[in-house]
């Protein structure tokens, strides 16, 4: 089915300021002039165009040269064959932007001075925009930076489903919903690959926890696998022509995923028609012959002699001993040569040159950040800030100055620009307003000296949550003596990190106590959370009148956040996951099926995220899809193009949105579908369409959303096929999974 992305974008005017300071804004904005829509098409996979050349190259290679292409020859490249003009396949981490250059044989920085890159918002931020056009912008922008650094592959996007709020990589993944996931993943991949660079979609698959990630055996039923955990991966193959896929660390039904015949061959290649290459996660390979025969193409790893990899000397020995055929080896080499041709790495004629850390890319980062910020609570219309008569503002919290481009375990970005929230306010506030900054709390971890972070373990970093008396007093003094207080709290990329799941939903570093004490001395306090995953905000929600959610939001994050607080930008972000009141309300924890030990069984089945909360009638703290605005919207005239459909039809829904408030703004129309009296288990509702629309104050817009009836299918495990059940369906239209304003019945017939 063809996906069309009818999303209006904020049209921005981009000006360079004359100020030389890096912290000053160089990104200016204006109000949108007209909607922009786009349906990005993937580049075709034209293997036949260079098949004869590939065959000739392989015929001229020695066994050793072929095997050299199947494993890492440095930390981020495989082996090339220089004498035949076959280059190394050069890779770069990319979830937050292009990682700095590291040494050839270890993780130490290479020490380059020309590898400063744009720091892009984290994937959770992108998902909160609910804007596939910005997903394309993100992919296209980071793809340009990859080419400027002469890379052939970007290890991104990471699209695993968010199964638990405690996941260490929740900030790096998109969402808990498979439809939102695939709708963002497809344009992201197309955007990367439009620049003659491979997107490496990861981590395939069911890689939903960091605890025991290298050994845990994931057990999930087939229908749940197909309906929840695989749709985004499938879409990147079928709709985006993804050139590469990364095998995950964990096992699936007994076999490691980098040697899993069912996942890599049966599903990925045979069923979906994947033509690209499969790369291992680093040090995720555990065998030689089995790994190659079951589908992996390139083994990458952590520092050890590269010839000791499973697909290095061991593979040469296996081939010479007759344990594996050279024909099998040729098959994998051919795949690699095909994708190298596809991105013009062998014949570089006309290849994209790219650009790095440009003003245009900083603007891309700003655009994403600006649409990602979520207004959770705004009693008495405290926001946007009214500055008349305001002489001083207290800015409180370590997160006001914390930088997140680097940190934690895993990929970061070396950047020359990361505007913090404090700097953003300094850039945007009138000069006559005094800012009093107080750190408020110390970012402290146990089992360390001099407040340095402990080594990351699978149990997660343990924080010291006792407030420092001096820091607390400084914060309270600033709050008492200022007209307005803004607390920047939440998390950071040392606390939320790859290789470690969090222990609980508690805010670290004593922040909850700090917030309560500041609220007591200055009720005119705005609380801003900066984090990538849910936290227990119940008490803060009850006691504060204004609550904003921001993210690890890239090079321009501080400016974007300041513009939202001041009303230059009307917030339009929506939660891409459910924020629970208690951890045991979340399905993986309610079923006591996280994190497991040697194995983990996904007992909640299909009821992941909001599907669980809505089906089980559990009230979340904030629901999936939730987010307020400085204005108000009303939906009306909700109509379908017909009332009866067959499974080959396309359902069209028209919705009129009126902006009844005083600010221009954007709203996300969300369409959920339910199937009463189904013959199979189903969630009470599932997202099947959405669109983001800009509406001027006092104006109306009518939008159309399309749902191919095949999108309503369930996976029939008996027939091993997708089936559209006949009968009545309920369309539920709203602006979150819990705020449904209209329900309509349709019928699917033979």
XYZ file of C-alpha atoms in Angstrom:
750
model
C 0.000 0.000 0.000
C 1.200 3.489 -0.769
C 1.612 5.784 2.209
C 1.030 9.466 1.616
C 2.179 11.956 4.196
C -0.231 14.911 4.093
C 1.503 16.854 6.813
C 1.718 20.603 6.837
C 5.102 21.969 7.822
C 5.979 25.134 9.627
C 7.473 27.354 6.936
C 10.342 29.230 8.556
C 12.429 32.233 7.647
C 16.047 31.491 8.402
C 18.343 34.422 9.137
C 21.895 34.628 10.362
C 22.494 36.870 13.348
C 25.462 39.165 13.468
C 26.437 37.958 16.915
C 29.605 35.855 17.004
C 28.803 34.033 20.218
C 28.036 30.342 19.708
C 25.286 30.481 22.292
C 23.405 33.232 20.498
C 20.602 32.172 18.207
C 21.267 31.996 14.499
C 17.864 30.486 13.801
C 14.911 32.842 13.531
C 11.326 31.907 12.796
C 8.193 33.345 11.307
C 4.599 32.278 11.216
C 3.659 29.625 8.640
C 2.470 30.894 5.282
C 1.008 27.779 3.646
C 0.951 24.036 4.159
C 3.551 21.870 2.507
C 2.839 18.245 1.706
C 5.068 15.560 0.312
C 5.172 11.873 -0.466
C 8.812 10.869 -0.676
C 9.587 7.946 -2.921
C 12.504 5.559 -2.324
C 15.295 5.041 -4.777
C 14.850 1.737 -6.632
C 17.170 -1.161 -5.896
C 18.706 -1.650 -9.350
C 20.880 -4.732 -8.905
C 20.582 -5.750 -12.540
C 22.326 -2.556 -13.679
C 25.690 -3.725 -12.376
C 25.245 -7.486 -11.961
C 27.818 -8.400 -14.602
C 30.418 -6.111 -13.035
C 29.801 -7.622 -9.604
C 30.186 -11.151 -10.971
C 33.445 -10.167 -12.669
C 34.828 -8.686 -9.458
C 33.981 -11.797 -7.438
C 35.611 -14.072 -10.020
C 38.863 -12.146 -9.606
C 38.949 -12.284 -5.783
C 40.860 -14.718 -3.648
C 39.126 -16.529 -0.800
C 40.991 -14.329 1.658
C 39.843 -11.150 -0.087
C 36.236 -12.296 -0.075
C 36.329 -13.171 3.610
C 37.949 -9.823 4.342
C 34.771 -8.144 3.150
C 32.631 -10.131 5.597
C 34.067 -8.771 8.850
C 35.340 -5.601 10.434
C 38.742 -4.445 9.283
C 38.575 -1.466 11.623
C 36.105 -0.297 14.238
C 33.682 1.075 11.641
C 34.606 -0.470 8.286
C 34.902 -3.860 6.677
C 37.751 -4.890 4.394
C 37.929 -3.683 0.807
C 39.890 -5.063 -2.143
C 42.062 -2.176 -3.202
C 43.632 -3.875 -6.223
C 40.160 -4.321 -7.769
C 38.872 -0.885 -6.841
C 36.525 -2.207 -4.140
C 36.510 0.248 -1.223
C 35.891 -0.445 2.423
C 32.279 -0.002 3.491
C 32.624 2.881 5.924
C 30.052 3.188 8.706
C 29.078 5.834 11.240
C 26.807 5.865 14.263
C 23.907 8.169 13.611
C 20.930 8.216 16.009
C 21.856 11.704 17.307
C 23.988 12.700 14.356
C 27.268 11.528 12.866
C 29.592 10.291 15.585
C 33.074 11.730 15.851
C 35.876 9.847 14.136
C 37.428 7.194 16.359
C 40.631 5.220 16.140
C 40.961 2.360 13.694
C 41.318 -0.364 16.333
C 39.814 1.038 19.552
C 37.120 3.383 20.841
C 39.455 6.314 21.543
C 38.706 9.497 19.594
C 40.873 9.911 16.523
C 41.491 13.522 17.483
C 40.326 15.081 14.234
C 39.462 18.766 14.150
C 37.111 18.581 11.135
C 34.562 16.084 12.512
C 32.330 18.462 14.481
C 28.770 17.624 13.446
C 25.189 18.727 13.983
C 23.627 17.304 17.133
C 20.097 16.297 16.181
C 17.203 15.732 18.587
C 16.833 12.179 19.858
C 14.372 9.834 18.144
C 11.847 10.225 20.954
C 11.768 13.932 20.141
C 11.169 13.249 16.467
C 8.347 10.853 17.343
C 6.752 13.537 19.508
C 6.399 15.784 16.462
C 4.000 13.263 14.871
C 5.296 14.692 11.602
C 6.631 12.293 8.925
C 7.856 15.230 6.860
C 10.241 16.091 9.689
C 11.302 12.436 9.759
C 12.392 12.855 6.145
C 14.109 16.139 7.043
C 16.011 14.413 9.860
C 17.114 11.488 7.678
C 18.044 13.676 4.742
C 20.021 16.091 6.898
C 21.996 13.400 8.719
C 22.552 11.631 5.393
C 24.191 14.780 4.040
C 26.480 14.888 7.070
C 27.401 11.238 6.594
C 28.478 11.890 3.021
C 30.469 14.945 4.059
C 32.404 12.570 6.317
C 32.783 10.084 3.414
C 30.596 7.440 5.041
C 28.692 4.752 3.155
C 26.338 3.661 5.952
C 24.542 5.398 8.813
C 23.726 3.100 11.745
C 20.231 4.532 12.089
C 17.274 4.649 12.608
C 16.695 2.595 15.765
C 13.031 1.566 15.575
C 12.439 -1.056 18.242
C 9.103 -0.783 20.041
C 9.158 0.829 23.486
C 7.947 -2.046 25.672
C 8.905 -0.709 29.099
C 9.183 2.877 30.385
C 12.454 1.854 32.065
C 14.281 1.009 28.852
C 17.717 2.564 28.658
C 17.285 3.328 24.957
C 13.709 4.625 25.122
C 15.044 8.078 24.201
C 16.724 6.558 21.130
C 13.617 4.722 19.877
C 10.484 6.247 18.395
C 7.346 4.965 20.047
C 5.260 2.197 21.603
C 2.921 2.079 18.596
C 3.683 0.107 15.410
C 1.708 2.403 13.099
C 3.338 5.624 14.275
C 6.643 3.764 14.216
C 6.470 2.725 10.570
C 4.969 6.019 9.425
C 8.064 7.819 10.750
C 10.636 5.155 9.878
C 9.879 5.035 6.144
C 10.548 8.724 5.307
C 13.523 8.727 7.688
C 15.169 5.888 5.732
C 14.303 7.441 2.377
C 15.811 10.722 3.560
C 19.114 9.095 4.471
C 19.350 7.077 1.272
C 18.527 10.035 -0.967
C 22.135 11.057 -0.274
C 23.820 7.918 -1.678
C 24.351 6.464 1.768
C 22.844 3.331 3.307
C 20.455 3.472 6.222
C 21.130 0.590 8.608
C 17.791 -0.063 10.300
C 18.210 -1.469 13.791
C 17.969 -3.579 15.889
C 16.316 -6.498 14.111
C 14.331 -7.511 16.103
C 12.462 -7.734 19.467
C 15.405 -5.918 21.063
C 13.319 -4.190 23.731
C 15.521 -4.150 26.828
C 19.124 -3.492 27.751
C 19.200 -5.794 30.772
C 20.874 -9.059 29.714
C 20.575 -7.883 26.130
C 23.494 -10.032 24.981
C 22.060 -13.292 26.273
C 18.312 -13.056 26.904
C 16.053 -15.290 24.808
C 12.911 -13.399 23.773
C 9.759 -15.507 23.536
C 6.828 -13.833 21.823
C 3.864 -15.356 20.035
C 3.710 -15.114 16.253
C 0.737 -12.787 16.026
C 2.264 -10.296 18.452
C 5.566 -10.501 16.592
C 3.894 -9.701 13.288
C 1.460 -7.037 14.486
C 3.558 -5.145 17.032
C 7.284 -5.706 16.650
C 7.852 -6.186 12.905
C 5.640 -3.687 11.001
C 8.173 -0.854 11.008
C 11.010 -3.135 9.889
C 8.817 -4.562 7.136
C 7.812 -1.090 5.977
C 11.428 0.085 5.717
C 12.122 -2.886 3.450
C 9.002 -2.740 1.284
C 8.309 0.998 1.244
C 11.762 2.540 1.694
C 14.045 -0.049 0.058
C 16.344 -0.033 3.074
C 19.828 -1.010 1.982
C 20.925 -2.555 5.272
C 19.648 -3.980 8.543
C 21.428 -4.568 11.847
C 21.006 -7.849 13.685
C 20.286 -7.499 17.414
C 22.208 -8.808 20.426
C 19.490 -10.952 21.954
C 18.172 -14.381 21.091
C 14.770 -15.082 19.597
C 13.188 -18.473 20.266
C 16.516 -20.035 21.107
C 18.803 -18.637 18.399
C 20.860 -15.463 18.474
C 19.390 -12.926 16.089
C 22.600 -12.625 14.091
C 22.321 -16.328 13.243
C 18.555 -16.697 13.261
C 17.424 -18.433 10.080
C 13.732 -17.718 10.649
C 14.196 -13.975 11.133
C 17.005 -13.270 8.666
C 16.165 -15.656 5.846
C 12.542 -16.770 6.115
C 11.011 -13.431 7.087
C 13.439 -10.719 6.048
C 14.646 -12.100 2.722
C 12.124 -14.702 1.554
C 8.864 -13.081 2.707
C 9.748 -9.389 2.493
C 12.160 -9.541 -0.421
C 15.012 -7.733 1.349
C 17.901 -7.274 -1.102
C 20.357 -5.431 1.120
C 22.950 -6.521 3.642
C 22.647 -7.548 7.272
C 25.315 -6.232 9.636
C 25.793 -7.498 13.171
C 25.584 -5.299 16.191
C 29.063 -4.932 17.633
C 30.253 -8.278 19.077
C 26.831 -9.898 18.527
C 28.150 -12.869 16.528
C 28.593 -16.282 18.190
C 29.398 -18.754 15.401
C 30.932 -19.025 11.961
C 29.170 -21.391 9.567
C 25.752 -21.029 11.191
C 25.969 -17.241 11.174
C 26.788 -17.024 7.486
C 24.350 -19.682 6.311
C 21.547 -18.195 8.398
C 21.777 -14.794 6.785
C 24.352 -12.397 8.281
C 26.641 -10.626 5.810
C 29.102 -8.554 7.864
C 30.378 -9.153 11.399
C 31.351 -6.038 13.300
C 32.814 -5.990 16.784
C 34.639 -4.510 19.707
C 38.435 -4.306 19.981
C 40.202 -7.594 19.462
C 42.374 -8.616 16.547
C 40.069 -8.417 13.567
C 41.358 -11.671 12.121
C 39.978 -13.425 15.221
C 36.368 -12.574 14.350
C 34.067 -15.512 13.624
C 33.803 -14.447 9.977
C 37.551 -13.934 9.569
C 40.257 -16.625 9.910
C 37.706 -19.088 11.279
C 35.664 -18.721 8.096
C 38.698 -19.237 5.871
C 39.505 -22.393 7.807
C 35.903 -23.607 7.554
C 35.896 -23.066 3.793
C 39.179 -24.916 3.316
C 37.887 -27.776 5.465
C 34.760 -28.083 3.343
C 32.432 -27.013 6.184
C 31.025 -24.191 4.064
C 31.110 -23.685 0.312
C 32.819 -20.811 -1.433
C 29.550 -20.383 -3.323
C 27.898 -19.472 -0.008
C 30.651 -16.943 0.688
C 30.239 -15.480 -2.817
C 26.535 -14.892 -2.126
C 27.307 -12.571 0.777
C 30.132 -10.788 -1.034
C 27.757 -10.161 -3.932
C 25.229 -8.546 -1.609
C 27.890 -6.184 -0.277
C 29.074 -5.254 -3.755
C 25.473 -4.644 -4.806
C 24.851 -2.096 -2.061
C 28.223 -0.444 -2.625
C 27.163 0.039 -6.238
C 23.751 1.226 -5.094
C 25.262 4.148 -3.155
C 27.852 4.851 -5.872
C 30.767 3.829 -3.666
C 32.442 1.790 -6.423
C 31.693 4.120 -9.301
C 31.435 7.459 -7.536
C 30.238 9.398 -10.569
C 27.551 11.840 -9.470
C 27.674 10.767 -5.830
C 26.334 13.200 -3.242
C 29.131 15.169 -1.595
C 27.182 16.230 1.483
C 27.735 19.019 3.991
C 28.533 19.109 7.695
C 27.323 21.280 10.595
C 25.837 23.933 8.337
C 23.375 26.626 9.275
C 20.772 24.733 7.236
C 21.336 21.616 9.335
C 21.094 23.570 12.580
C 17.786 24.855 11.252
C 16.682 21.250 10.617
C 17.542 20.411 14.217
C 15.626 23.491 15.389
C 12.536 22.594 13.361
C 12.359 19.124 14.876
C 12.943 20.387 18.412
C 10.346 23.135 18.060
C 7.576 20.703 17.091
C 8.534 18.086 19.680
C 7.972 20.050 22.896
C 4.827 18.973 24.741
C 2.656 21.173 26.923
C 1.386 18.824 29.635
C -0.350 21.315 31.919
C -1.087 25.021 31.687
C -3.507 26.173 34.370
C -4.550 29.826 34.206
C -2.744 30.116 30.855
C 0.544 30.783 32.595
C 2.271 30.084 29.315
C 3.253 31.667 27.084
C 5.146 33.885 29.501
C 3.712 37.341 29.992
C 6.735 39.563 30.589
C 5.077 42.887 31.256
C 6.334 44.080 34.640
C 8.699 41.112 35.000
C 12.147 42.203 36.102
C 13.741 38.911 37.168
C 13.431 35.217 36.389
C 14.985 32.442 38.449
C 16.351 29.624 36.305
C 16.853 26.580 38.501
C 18.214 23.122 37.877
C 21.278 21.305 36.619
C 19.393 20.546 33.403
C 19.363 24.238 32.558
C 23.049 23.939 31.692
C 23.455 20.191 31.090
C 24.695 19.183 27.637
C 23.613 15.848 26.190
C 25.335 15.544 22.823
C 27.827 13.285 24.549
C 27.300 11.110 27.595
C 26.322 7.657 28.676
C 27.292 4.436 26.975
C 26.944 4.447 23.207
C 26.808 6.869 20.338
C 26.971 10.597 20.830
C 27.922 13.586 18.719
C 30.922 15.880 18.823
C 29.468 19.304 18.151
C 30.457 22.946 18.269
C 26.903 24.002 19.017
C 24.586 22.830 21.763
C 22.392 25.631 23.046
C 21.299 24.850 26.608
C 17.964 25.992 28.088
C 19.715 28.719 30.070
C 21.485 29.966 26.960
C 18.225 29.824 25.029
C 16.550 32.114 27.563
C 19.556 34.425 27.556
C 19.271 34.602 23.769
C 15.533 35.273 23.732
C 14.596 37.281 26.829
C 14.580 41.093 26.685
C 17.794 42.605 27.976
C 16.042 44.331 30.843
C 15.136 41.063 32.576
C 17.644 39.677 35.064
C 18.218 35.912 35.098
C 19.246 34.406 38.424
C 20.641 30.929 37.848
C 20.912 28.329 40.613
C 22.036 24.754 39.970
C 19.600 23.434 42.596
C 20.718 19.813 42.621
C 23.920 17.945 41.959
C 24.105 15.163 39.408
C 25.629 12.558 41.711
C 26.033 8.810 41.452
C 26.955 6.285 44.123
C 30.152 4.210 44.244
C 32.338 6.925 42.830
C 34.744 9.606 43.830
C 34.393 13.338 43.248
C 30.822 12.970 41.973
C 31.973 11.154 38.855
C 29.592 8.710 37.251
C 30.070 5.062 38.161
C 30.806 2.545 35.436
C 27.577 1.661 33.646
C 26.251 -1.740 34.652
C 23.248 -3.753 33.574
C 21.570 -2.682 36.813
C 21.802 0.960 35.880
C 23.532 3.850 37.594
C 22.505 4.392 41.206
C 22.030 8.020 42.111
C 22.478 9.965 45.306
C 19.087 11.592 45.779
C 19.881 13.715 48.805
C 19.915 17.411 47.971
C 23.008 19.434 48.688
C 22.081 21.978 51.375
C 24.044 24.821 49.826
C 22.637 24.235 46.335
C 19.105 24.013 47.724
C 19.446 27.287 49.609
C 20.800 29.021 46.492
C 17.788 27.784 44.523
C 15.264 28.887 47.139
C 16.867 32.315 47.445
C 16.734 32.781 43.667
C 13.087 31.686 43.585
C 12.068 33.962 46.457
C 13.698 37.021 44.932
C 12.425 36.546 41.363
C 9.086 37.315 39.755
C 9.000 33.957 37.959
C 10.850 30.709 38.543
C 11.529 28.088 35.851
C 12.847 24.715 36.999
C 14.634 22.564 34.444
C 14.527 19.036 35.819
C 14.345 15.486 34.468
C 17.162 13.275 33.287
C 20.240 13.186 31.078
C 22.144 10.830 28.804
C 24.289 9.494 31.635
C 21.217 8.309 33.501
C 19.293 7.125 30.440
C 21.817 5.090 28.537
C 22.469 2.156 26.279
C 23.490 -1.053 28.112
C 21.454 -0.136 31.194
C 17.762 -0.092 32.046
C 16.555 2.183 34.821
C 15.586 0.707 38.162
C 12.361 2.680 38.642
C 10.347 5.707 37.530
C 11.695 8.024 40.242
C 13.226 11.335 39.297
C 16.929 11.164 40.186
C 19.096 13.502 42.252
C 16.385 14.611 44.712
C 14.625 16.714 42.119
C 11.093 16.033 43.326
C 11.930 17.487 46.753
C 13.620 20.471 45.127
C 10.590 21.192 42.939
C 8.186 21.013 45.855
C 10.293 23.357 47.967
C 10.621 25.897 45.150
C 6.864 25.780 44.548
C 6.313 26.569 48.225
C 8.383 29.754 48.120
C 7.297 30.898 44.645
C 3.949 29.595 43.383
C 4.644 31.330 40.064
C 6.920 28.482 39.037
C 7.022 26.656 35.702
C 8.373 23.102 35.667
C 10.147 21.897 32.530
C 11.161 18.263 32.236
C 14.036 17.330 29.943
C 14.191 13.580 29.459
C 13.736 10.797 26.939
C 11.488 8.385 28.851
C 8.557 8.460 31.291
C 9.036 9.390 34.959
C 6.766 9.499 37.985
C 5.437 13.040 37.772
C 2.257 12.450 39.776
C 3.110 14.694 42.709
C 4.611 17.365 40.482
C 1.557 17.306 38.235
C -0.724 17.798 41.258
C 1.287 20.599 42.856
C 2.449 22.624 39.852
C 0.177 24.682 37.614
C 2.413 24.520 34.536
C 4.315 21.504 33.242
C 6.286 21.237 29.983
C 8.039 18.208 28.505
C 11.162 18.586 26.390
C 13.808 16.126 25.209
C 17.506 15.651 24.491
C 16.787 18.148 21.788
C 19.873 18.782 19.725
C 22.075 21.691 18.816
C 19.226 24.231 18.883
C 17.242 22.672 21.725
C 17.630 25.600 24.120
C 16.468 28.149 21.558
C 13.468 26.029 20.558
C 12.475 25.581 24.198
C 12.783 29.297 24.925
C 10.647 30.088 21.875
C 7.917 27.772 23.161
C 7.989 29.254 26.658
C 7.775 32.773 25.227
C 5.055 31.933 22.718
C 6.996 32.493 19.513
C 6.275 28.833 18.881
C 2.926 27.332 19.858
C 3.672 23.844 21.252
C 2.331 21.001 19.119
C 4.172 17.935 20.417
C 2.247 14.803 21.402
C 3.406 11.954 23.607
C 4.698 9.019 21.531
C 4.272 6.696 24.514
C 2.055 6.346 27.568
C 3.194 7.942 30.827
C 2.005 5.631 33.646
C 1.067 6.630 37.161
C 2.883 3.582 38.553
C 5.378 1.234 36.966
C 3.171 -1.771 37.716
C 0.464 -0.223 35.554
C 2.635 -0.788 32.489
C 2.009 -4.114 30.739
C 5.486 -5.660 30.904
C 5.559 -4.967 34.634
C 1.909 -5.742 35.364
C 2.486 -9.210 33.899
C 5.802 -9.584 35.754
C 7.536 -10.255 32.445
C 10.397 -7.795 32.597
C 13.342 -8.215 32.520
C 13.341 -12.009 32.748
C 16.544 -13.927 33.293
C 17.792 -16.381 30.708
C 14.568 -15.784 28.802
C 11.729 -13.276 28.798
C 8.216 -14.077 27.625
C 6.112 -11.167 26.409
C 3.036 -12.125 28.410
C 1.114 -8.957 27.551
C 1.020 -10.075 23.922
C -0.626 -7.517 21.671
C -1.458 -5.170 24.524
C 1.644 -2.995 24.413
C 1.539 0.612 25.623
C -1.809 2.384 25.334
C -3.413 -0.818 24.037
C -2.978 -2.266 27.539
C -4.078 0.866 29.411
C -7.158 1.432 27.272
C -8.208 -2.223 27.072
C -7.706 -2.828 30.799
C -9.281 0.542 31.747
C -6.162 1.688 33.621
C -5.868 5.448 33.952
C -2.436 6.714 32.860
C -0.806 9.855 34.166
C -0.783 11.127 30.582
C -2.091 9.094 27.634
C -0.494 8.233 24.317
C -0.936 11.041 21.807
C -1.542 13.689 24.499
C -0.338 17.266 24.234
C -1.890 20.696 24.844
C -1.644 23.926 22.886
C -1.808 27.633 23.643
C -4.975 27.653 21.574
C -8.016 25.369 21.396
C -9.343 23.224 18.585
C -12.724 21.714 17.801
C -13.358 18.803 15.432
C -16.577 18.655 13.399
C -18.138 17.331 10.185
C -16.377 14.002 10.491
C -17.361 11.959 7.464
C -16.269 8.816 5.665
C -16.416 8.447 1.889
C -18.764 5.474 2.287
C -20.104 3.145 4.954
C -19.290 -0.240 3.434
C -15.944 -1.420 2.111
C -14.212 -4.473 0.747
C -10.671 -5.378 1.733
C -9.309 -3.802 -1.476
C -10.873 -0.403 -0.782
C -9.393 2.696 0.783
C -11.330 4.357 3.572
C -11.231 8.144 3.385
C -12.120 10.281 6.396
C -12.661 14.019 6.317
C -12.394 16.083 9.475
C -12.932 19.815 9.906
C -10.729 21.460 12.538
C -11.544 24.896 13.880
C -9.042 26.953 15.852
C -11.282 28.557 18.488
C -8.476 30.235 20.437
C -6.286 33.294 20.104
C -3.092 31.692 18.795
C -2.261 30.138 15.455
C -1.313 26.523 16.070
C -1.075 22.913 14.974
C -3.191 19.958 15.973
C -2.774 16.239 15.357
C -5.924 14.458 14.225
C -5.690 10.842 15.384
C -7.880 8.001 14.117
C -8.115 4.807 16.152
C -10.004 1.699 15.062
C -11.716 -0.989 17.115
C -13.459 -4.219 16.102
C -16.401 -5.180 18.328
C -17.128 -8.888 18.715
C -13.957 -9.904 16.909
C -13.211 -13.588 16.515
C -9.643 -12.922 17.707
C -8.223 -10.995 20.639
C -7.833 -7.309 19.885
C -6.976 -4.147 21.744
C -9.859 -1.795 22.491
C -8.402 0.573 19.902
C -5.385 0.857 17.624
C -3.982 3.889 15.815
C -4.513 3.587 12.062
C -4.207 7.151 10.733
C -3.136 10.624 11.801
C -2.297 13.968 10.290
C -0.831 17.186 11.627
C -2.458 20.392 10.452
C -1.786 24.092 10.961
C -4.860 26.257 11.589
C -4.795 30.021 12.035
C -6.692 31.540 14.934
C -10.399 31.763 14.143
C -10.021 29.737 10.963
C -10.952 26.208 9.920
C -9.182 23.539 7.911
C -10.602 20.349 6.458
C -8.208 17.434 6.256
C -8.479 14.027 4.645
C -7.016 10.865 6.108
C -6.811 7.563 4.281
C -6.808 4.044 5.692
C -6.382 1.145 3.274
C -8.839 -1.455 4.532
C -5.955 -3.944 4.471
C -4.467 -1.909 7.320
C -7.231 -3.374 9.507
C -6.001 -6.923 9.005
C -4.832 -9.236 11.775
C -2.188 -11.923 11.333
C -3.862 -15.321 11.092
C -1.416 -17.765 12.653
C -3.287 -20.770 11.230
C -3.068 -19.650 7.608
C 0.179 -17.705 8.108
C -1.312 -14.756 6.317
C -2.969 -11.396 6.931
C -6.747 -11.462 7.109
C -9.271 -8.621 7.117
C -12.109 -9.768 9.338
C -15.531 -8.953 7.931
C -18.099 -7.044 9.962
C -18.512 -3.768 11.825
C -15.561 -1.545 12.824
C -15.633 1.603 14.947
C -13.598 4.623 13.872
C -12.626 6.785 16.834
C -11.380 10.287 16.065
C -9.639 12.449 18.654
C -6.385 14.098 19.690
C -5.127 11.388 22.057
C -5.957 7.760 22.741
C -8.142 8.916 25.648
C -9.737 12.039 24.155
C -12.061 10.644 21.501
C -14.507 13.238 20.167
C -16.319 11.206 17.507
C -17.134 7.572 16.754
C -18.343 6.249 13.424
C -19.318 2.775 12.289
C -18.220 1.212 9.032
C -18.725 -2.285 7.692
C -16.289 -4.476 5.810
C -18.004 -6.941 3.486
C -16.952 -9.653 1.063
